[in-house]
Tab-separated table of C-alpha atoms in Angstrom:
chain	number	residue	atom	x	y	z
A	1	MET	CA	0.279	-0.134	0.565
A	2	ILE	CA	3.147	2.615	1.366
A	3	ASP	CA	4.449	1.801	-2.403
A	4	PHE	CA	1.342	2.502	-3.803
A	5	VAL	CA	0.668	5.954	-2.654
A	6	LYS	CA	4.546	6.800	-3.600
A	7	ASP	CA	3.385	6.147	-7.491
A	8	ALA	CA	0.523	8.097	-7.376
A	9	ARG	CA	2.549	10.760	-6.115
A	10	LEU	CA	5.033	10.439	-8.489
A	11	TRP	CA	1.632	10.683	-10.789
A	12	PHE	CA	1.851	14.692	-10.198
A	13	ALA	CA	6.019	14.886	-10.174
A	14	PRO	CA	7.153	12.636	-12.438
A	15	GLN	CA	10.863	14.409	-11.951
A	16	ARG	CA	10.629	13.313	-8.162
A	17	VAL	CA	11.186	9.913	-9.995
A	18	ARG	CA	14.690	11.381	-10.695
A	19	ASP	CA	15.701	10.789	-7.473
A	20	GLU	CA	15.931	7.137	-7.208
A	21	GLY	CA	18.817	5.690	-8.675
A	22	GLU	CA	20.509	5.671	-12.090
A	23	THR	CA	19.366	7.225	-15.149
A	24	PRO	CA	18.990	3.980	-17.561
A	25	ASP	CA	19.664	4.326	-21.153
A	26	TYR	CA	17.764	6.650	-22.687
A	27	ARG	CA	15.892	4.084	-24.860
A	28	PHE	CA	14.403	1.912	-22.156
A	29	SER	CA	12.750	4.976	-21.425
A	30	LEU	CA	11.524	5.886	-24.439
A	31	ALA	CA	10.252	2.585	-24.616
A	32	ASN	CA	8.156	2.966	-21.595
A	33	GLU	CA	6.212	5.422	-22.626
A	34	ARG	CA	5.925	4.312	-25.622
A	35	THR	CA	4.255	1.377	-23.859
A	36	PHE	CA	2.465	4.354	-21.622
A	37	LEU	CA	0.715	5.752	-25.028
A	38	ALA	CA	-0.231	2.595	-26.394
A	39	TRP	CA	-2.290	1.716	-22.904
A	40	ILE	CA	-3.830	4.976	-23.376
A	41	ARG	CA	-4.827	4.445	-26.770
A	42	THR	CA	-6.027	1.597	-25.711
A	43	ALA	CA	-8.128	3.667	-22.649
A	44	LEU	CA	-9.572	5.869	-25.230
A	45	ALA	CA	-10.280	3.715	-27.499
A	46	LEU	CA	-13.042	1.770	-24.143
A	47	VAL	CA	-14.225	5.168	-23.618
A	48	GLY	CA	-15.120	6.141	-26.985
A	49	GLY	CA	-16.775	2.241	-27.739
A	50	GLY	CA	-18.657	2.956	-24.983
A	51	PHE	CA	-20.018	6.139	-25.834
A	52	ALA	CA	-20.458	4.799	-29.010
A	53	VAL	CA	-22.493	1.779	-27.003
A	54	ASP	CA	-24.383	4.684	-25.365
A	55	GLN	CA	-25.517	7.230	-28.266
A	56	PHE	CA	-25.132	5.418	-30.912
A	57	LEU	CA	-27.356	2.271	-30.157
A	58	PRO	CA	-30.486	3.793	-28.916
A	59	ASP	CA	-32.861	0.661	-30.111
A	60	LEU	CA	-31.490	-1.817	-27.386
A	61	ARG	CA	-32.890	-2.186	-24.400
A	62	TRP	CA	-32.210	0.198	-21.765
A	63	GLY	CA	-30.339	-2.191	-19.395
A	64	VAL	CA	-28.001	-3.722	-21.953
A	65	ARG	CA	-27.268	-0.802	-23.321
A	66	ILE	CA	-26.277	1.095	-20.008
A	67	GLY	CA	-24.265	-2.524	-18.573
A	68	MET	CA	-21.889	-2.607	-21.910
A	69	ALA	CA	-21.585	1.236	-22.482
A	70	VAL	CA	-21.001	1.384	-18.555
A	71	ALA	CA	-18.654	-1.580	-18.630
A	72	LEU	CA	-17.259	-0.081	-21.377
A	73	LEU	CA	-15.895	3.217	-19.429
A	74	LEU	CA	-15.013	1.131	-16.406
A	75	VAL	CA	-12.248	-0.216	-18.460
A	76	GLY	CA	-11.176	2.129	-20.106
A	77	MET	CA	-11.056	4.205	-16.754
A	78	ALA	CA	-9.176	1.593	-15.280
A	79	CYS	CA	-6.955	1.219	-18.215
A	80	ALA	CA	-6.310	5.077	-18.519
A	81	LEU	CA	-4.728	4.883	-14.644
A	82	ARG	CA	-3.063	1.594	-14.607
A	83	ALA	CA	-1.016	2.872	-18.032
A	84	VAL	CA	0.575	5.789	-15.641
A	85	ASN	CA	0.730	3.456	-12.044
A	86	HIS	CA	2.623	1.470	-14.977
A	87	TRP	CA	4.690	4.185	-16.222
A	88	VAL	CA	5.625	5.424	-12.994
A	89	ARG	CA	6.392	1.783	-11.809
A	90	CYS	CA	8.673	0.266	-15.082
A	91	GLU	CA	10.459	3.769	-14.733
A	92	ARG	CA	11.515	3.231	-11.364
A	93	ALA	CA	12.430	-0.461	-11.115
A	94	MET	CA	14.834	0.868	-14.280
A	95	ARG	CA	16.221	3.695	-12.236
A	96	ARG	CA	16.772	1.040	-9.825
A	97	GLY	CA	18.006	-2.040	-11.701
A	98	GLU	CA	15.464	-4.045	-10.806
A	99	ASP	CA	13.082	-6.401	-13.095
A	100	LEU	CA	10.062	-5.044	-14.595
A	101	PRO	CA	7.236	-5.103	-12.354
A	102	VAL	CA	4.571	-8.161	-12.957
A	103	SER	CA	1.089	-7.484	-13.013
A	104	ARG	CA	-2.297	-9.234	-13.165
A	105	PHE	CA	-4.371	-6.030	-15.044
A	106	PRO	CA	-3.798	-7.742	-18.777
A	107	VAL	CA	-5.100	-10.319	-17.619
A	108	LEU	CA	-8.514	-8.557	-16.141
A	109	LEU	CA	-8.581	-6.232	-19.352
A	110	SER	CA	-9.165	-8.661	-21.401
A	111	LEU	CA	-12.041	-10.541	-19.619
A	112	GLY	CA	-13.421	-7.054	-19.260
A	113	VAL	CA	-13.660	-6.914	-22.954
A	114	GLY	CA	-14.603	-10.267	-23.372
A	115	LEU	CA	-17.549	-10.492	-20.951
A	116	VAL	CA	-18.752	-6.899	-22.927
A	117	ALA	CA	-18.007	-9.135	-26.352
A	118	VAL	CA	-20.388	-12.085	-25.277
A	119	ALA	CA	-22.415	-9.150	-24.371
A	120	MET	CA	-22.381	-7.918	-27.604
A	121	ILE	CA	-22.772	-11.527	-29.258
A	122	LEU	CA	-25.943	-12.471	-27.561
A	123	VAL	CA	-27.648	-8.890	-28.313
A	124	VAL	CA	-26.872	-9.406	-32.022
A	125	LEU	CA	-27.396	-13.477	-32.220
A	126	MET	CA	-30.640	-12.644	-29.223
A	127	GLY	CA	-32.015	-9.136	-30.840
A	128	TRP	CA	-32.549	-7.877	-27.494
A	129	THR	CA	-33.914	-4.022	-28.502
A	130	LYS	CA	-36.899	-2.129	-27.415
A	131	SER	CA	-40.012	-3.769	-28.091
A	132	PRO	CA	-42.565	-1.637	-31.129
């Protein structure tokens, strides 16, 4: 828990990462930033998908539409938060010469997206639209 609080403080003061360890090879830092950007792109896609489900599928039943939209928006929010946290953790590990941190988040993200995909498949197959 203490590491998480310390990592969260570094979200808003990333220059303090330099207080630890030694400067790693710039190629690794840049690769870490590219990974961060890939997570942010994924988060934006999930948020956009959640918004699109809500706004462009008005014929779906309210509960189905809102359930899928909220699920996508929550997974997108978690992905964005995870992106910055993972960037800080990796940067600190590289500066300290430690192994890069492992995370269960990719599994959680995959399960979240997979569940929404299953719900969308059911909607397509069952035709859960509003009654005329």
